[in-house]
Short mmCIF file of C-alpha atoms in Angstrom, two decimals:
data_model
loop_
_atom_site.label_atom_id
_atom_site.label_comp_id
_atom_site.label_asym_id
_atom_site.label_seq_id
_atom_site.Cartn_x
_atom_site.Cartn_y
_atom_site.Cartn_z
CA UNK G 1 56.45 -12.33 -5.48
CA UNK G 2 55.93 -13.37 -9.73
CA UNK G 3 58.97 -11.59 -11.95
CA UNK G 4 59.01 -8.22 -13.66
CA UNK G 5 59.80 -11.47 -16.43
CA UNK G 6 57.30 -14.25 -15.96
CA UNK G 7 54.14 -14.11 -17.69
CA UNK G 8 52.56 -11.20 -20.70
CA UNK G 9 53.62 -7.25 -20.06
CA UNK G 10 50.50 -5.16 -20.38
CA UNK G 11 50.92 -1.89 -22.70
CA UNK G 12 49.77 1.53 -22.10
CA UNK G 13 46.48 1.23 -23.76
CA UNK G 14 44.69 -2.00 -26.39
CA UNK G 15 44.52 -5.81 -25.13
CA UNK G 16 46.80 -7.95 -23.22
CA UNK G 17 47.86 -10.49 -25.27
CA UNK G 18 45.39 -13.73 -24.62
CA UNK G 19 44.96 -17.13 -26.53
CA UNK G 20 41.71 -17.35 -27.97
CA UNK G 21 38.85 -18.63 -26.23
CA UNK G 22 35.10 -19.37 -27.71
CA UNK G 23 32.89 -17.54 -24.93
CA UNK G 24 32.12 -15.98 -21.41
CA UNK G 25 30.41 -18.07 -19.13
CA UNK G 26 28.47 -16.65 -16.31
CA UNK G 27 27.69 -19.09 -14.18
CA UNK G 28 25.43 -16.52 -12.25
CA UNK G 29 22.13 -17.03 -14.27
CA UNK G 30 23.60 -14.73 -17.45
CA UNK G 31 23.33 -16.48 -20.81
CA UNK G 32 26.00 -17.13 -22.39
CA UNK G 33 27.50 -15.16 -24.77
CA UNK G 34 30.43 -14.10 -27.40
CA UNK G 35 34.35 -13.90 -26.49
CA UNK G 36 34.05 -10.85 -24.77
CA UNK G 37 36.31 -7.11 -24.09
CA UNK G 38 37.28 -6.09 -20.13
CA UNK G 39 37.69 -2.77 -19.90
CA UNK G 40 40.88 -2.73 -17.06
CA UNK G 41 40.30 0.06 -15.12
CA UNK G 42 43.72 0.90 -12.59
CA UNK G 43 43.78 2.27 -9.08
CA UNK G 44 47.51 3.81 -8.26
CA UNK G 45 47.85 3.97 -5.20
CA UNK G 46 50.93 3.86 -2.38
CA UNK G 47 50.17 0.07 -0.51
CA UNK G 48 47.19 -1.10 -3.00
CA UNK G 49 47.01 -0.62 -6.29
CA UNK G 50 44.60 -2.11 -8.18
CA UNK G 51 43.41 -3.21 -12.22
CA UNK G 52 39.22 -3.56 -11.58
CA UNK G 53 38.32 -5.40 -15.12
CA UNK G 54 34.86 -4.49 -15.99
CA UNK G 55 32.39 -6.38 -18.46
CA UNK G 56 30.74 -5.07 -21.43
CA UNK G 57 27.22 -4.45 -18.47
CA UNK G 58 29.61 -1.95 -16.57
CA UNK G 59 29.89 -5.30 -14.15
CA UNK G 60 33.28 -5.28 -12.30
CA UNK G 61 34.30 -8.92 -12.96
CA UNK G 62 37.43 -9.02 -11.05
CA UNK G 63 39.99 -7.31 -9.04
CA UNK G 64 43.71 -8.14 -8.79
CA UNK G 65 45.32 -6.88 -5.87
CA UNK G 66 48.90 -5.14 -5.98
CA UNK G 67 47.86 -4.55 -9.88
CA UNK G 68 49.13 -7.87 -11.15
CA UNK G 69 48.37 -8.47 -13.95
CA UNK G 70 48.85 -12.79 -13.90
CA UNK G 71 45.61 -12.91 -12.05
CA UNK G 72 43.86 -10.57 -13.87
CA UNK G 73 45.35 -12.52 -17.25
CA UNK G 74 44.75 -16.03 -16.41
CA UNK G 75 41.35 -15.34 -14.89
CA UNK G 76 40.06 -13.50 -18.86
CA UNK G 77 41.43 -16.64 -19.80
CA UNK G 78 39.92 -18.72 -18.31
CA UNK G 79 36.14 -17.52 -18.76
CA UNK G 80 36.72 -15.75 -22.93
CA UNK G 81 37.33 -12.64 -22.34
CA UNK G 82 40.51 -10.05 -23.60
CA UNK G 83 41.10 -8.35 -21.06
CA UNK G 84 41.98 -4.18 -22.81
CA UNK G 85 43.92 -1.86 -20.52
CA UNK G 86 42.80 1.41 -21.14
CA UNK G 87 44.65 4.83 -20.40
CA UNK G 88 42.20 6.96 -19.53
CA UNK G 89 39.47 4.51 -18.09
CA UNK G 90 37.38 5.61 -14.75
CA UNK G 91 35.25 2.89 -13.31
CA UNK G 92 32.40 3.30 -10.82
CA UNK G 93 34.24 1.01 -8.56
CA UNK G 94 37.80 2.64 -8.78
CA UNK G 95 36.66 5.99 -7.05
CA UNK G 96 34.66 3.63 -4.49
CA UNK G 97 38.21 1.58 -4.17
CA UNK G 98 40.20 4.47 -3.77
CA UNK G 99 37.69 5.99 -1.13
CA UNK G 100 38.12 2.77 0.58
CA UNK G 101 41.76 2.63 0.52
CA UNK G 102 41.67 6.40 1.79
CA UNK G 103 39.22 6.14 4.47
CA UNK G 104 36.20 7.61 3.59
CA UNK G 105 33.48 4.60 2.39
CA UNK G 106 33.08 1.05 4.56
CA UNK G 107 30.31 -0.60 1.55
CA UNK G 108 30.48 -0.59 -2.48
CA UNK G 109 27.50 0.26 -4.42
CA UNK G 110 28.92 -1.52 -7.78
CA UNK G 111 27.92 -4.03 -10.24
CA UNK G 112 29.45 -6.76 -10.40
CA UNK G 113 28.58 -10.42 -11.64
CA UNK G 114 29.87 -13.39 -10.22
CA UNK G 115 32.33 -16.47 -12.33
CA UNK G 116 32.16 -19.33 -10.82
CA UNK G 117 31.16 -22.90 -9.29
CA UNK G 118 27.47 -22.14 -7.68
CA UNK G 119 29.01 -23.83 -4.11
CA UNK G 120 31.95 -20.94 -4.75
CA UNK G 121 29.53 -18.02 -5.59
CA UNK G 122 26.90 -18.84 -2.60
CA UNK G 123 31.10 -18.58 -0.40
CA UNK G 124 31.34 -15.34 -1.59
CA UNK G 125 28.03 -14.26 -1.26
CA UNK G 126 28.71 -15.04 2.25
CA UNK G 127 31.67 -13.03 2.83
CA UNK G 128 29.52 -9.20 1.58
CA UNK G 129 27.25 -10.32 5.33
CA UNK G 130 30.19 -9.04 7.41
CA UNK G 131 30.35 -5.91 8.55
CA UNK G 132 33.18 -3.56 7.73
CA UNK G 133 35.38 -3.50 10.81
CA UNK G 134 34.36 -7.60 11.78
CA UNK G 135 35.30 -10.74 11.72
CA UNK G 136 34.46 -13.95 10.67
CA UNK G 137 36.24 -17.57 10.73
CA UNK G 138 35.87 -20.03 8.16
CA UNK G 139 33.57 -22.31 10.22
CA UNK G 140 31.44 -20.05 10.92
CA UNK G 141 30.93 -18.62 7.52
CA UNK G 142 30.57 -22.93 7.04
CA UNK G 143 28.19 -22.88 9.98
CA UNK G 144 25.55 -19.54 8.40
CA UNK G 145 25.72 -21.83 4.52
CA UNK G 146 23.99 -24.49 6.30
CA UNK G 147 27.24 -26.82 6.43
CA UNK G 148 29.14 -26.64 9.37
CA UNK G 149 31.70 -29.35 8.13
CA UNK G 150 33.24 -27.74 5.40
CA UNK G 151 35.51 -25.02 6.70
CA UNK G 152 38.26 -26.49 4.62
CA UNK G 153 35.36 -26.25 1.44
CA UNK G 154 34.77 -22.84 2.35
CA UNK G 155 38.67 -21.65 3.14
CA UNK G 156 39.23 -22.84 -0.89
CA UNK G 157 35.98 -20.66 -1.59
CA UNK G 158 37.15 -17.74 -0.20
CA UNK G 159 41.16 -18.72 -2.12
CA UNK G 160 39.90 -17.87 -5.53
CA UNK G 161 37.04 -14.61 -4.92
CA UNK G 162 37.57 -13.08 -7.92
CA UNK G 163 36.43 -9.60 -5.94
CA UNK G 164 39.08 -8.72 -2.80
CA UNK G 165 36.99 -6.23 -1.26
CA UNK G 166 34.22 -5.89 -2.65
CA UNK G 167 33.18 -9.22 -1.38
CA UNK G 168 35.97 -8.89 1.16
CA UNK G 169 37.53 -12.12 2.13
CA UNK G 170 39.96 -10.17 4.14
CA UNK G 171 37.85 -10.27 6.62
CA UNK G 172 37.99 -14.18 7.41
CA UNK G 173 40.29 -15.76 9.99
CA UNK G 174 41.19 -18.86 11.49
CA UNK G 175 39.66 -20.24 14.29
CA UNK G 176 42.34 -19.06 16.89
CA UNK G 177 41.51 -15.31 15.27
CA UNK G 178 45.47 -16.07 13.51
CA UNK G 179 45.30 -13.90 10.24
CA UNK G 180 46.02 -16.75 6.89
CA UNK G 181 45.21 -17.20 3.47
CA UNK G 182 44.91 -14.19 2.05
CA UNK G 183 45.35 -13.35 -1.67
CA UNK G 184 47.39 -10.26 -1.53
CA UNK G 185 49.71 -11.66 0.72
CA UNK G 186 49.11 -11.62 5.39
CA UNK G 187 50.74 -8.27 5.76
CA UNK G 188 48.04 -6.23 3.09
CA UNK G 189 45.74 -8.73 4.89
CA UNK G 190 46.67 -6.72 8.22
CA UNK G 191 46.33 -3.39 6.67
CA UNK G 192 43.23 -3.74 5.29
CA UNK G 193 41.82 -4.87 8.76
CA UNK G 194 43.94 -2.19 11.00
CA UNK G 195 42.10 0.35 7.85
CA UNK G 196 38.76 -0.74 9.13
CA UNK G 197 39.47 -0.12 12.80
CA UNK G 198 40.75 3.21 12.93
CA UNK G 199 39.73 4.57 9.58
CA UNK G 200 42.15 5.61 8.09
CA UNK G 201 44.48 4.45 6.20
CA UNK G 202 47.50 3.18 8.35
CA UNK G 203 50.98 3.76 7.70
CA UNK G 204 52.89 2.28 4.36
CA UNK G 205 56.10 1.42 4.11
CA UNK G 206 58.11 0.37 0.63
CA UNK G 207 57.76 -2.89 0.04
CA UNK G 208 55.34 -3.91 2.95
CA UNK G 209 53.21 -4.73 0.84
CA UNK G 210 54.07 -7.16 -1.90
CA UNK G 211 55.25 -5.64 -5.61
CA UNK G 212 52.84 -3.43 -5.55
CA UNK G 213 55.39 -0.58 -7.42
CA UNK G 214 57.11 -3.03 -9.96
CA UNK G 215 53.61 -4.12 -11.02
CA UNK G 216 52.76 -0.66 -11.48
CA UNK G 217 56.17 -0.09 -13.97
CA UNK G 218 54.00 -2.22 -16.73
CA UNK G 219 51.69 0.98 -17.04
CA UNK G 220 54.01 3.54 -17.73
#
């Protein structure tokens, strides 16, 4: 669990302070441009609050589970972007994510951009083929990519997925059916899978799914 005293803290509005970087690189084929600004929208939710970063073309580029600013800051720095928190922002992504978390949506229709290596992007796009309410093993994903011996590499790429929920890495499980490896924590992974089985939000218990109340406090 990240400490509230560690790392930069986000103001209600304005830029999150990051070291300067030269360019924002899109590894999916777009041209390399100058340093960019990402608008950050916030979804307040009792079980799973989110930070949603959208680039200047209104494409979703990063989803931070439990509204943790640290992963978003590190990802933006790596890609030369400055995330700006906008109190009044309301993105299409936030609307659809809320509908999903309330059990009212099982398919997303949100423009997005993938920032990662060619192999990582292949894995992330394959995640989108896992139907709502179903799961796949890492070995099955590797086989679907035509590389049955790359389950470990697939697992590493899965762990770097910048767009959880939209690209559902929580639907990937171990070979024995065990719930393994999820950046939002295994209790959250279990909660999401139950949400999809039952088409309604499971009961939420304070403290069960990480440090959401703490992180929401960073934004007033």
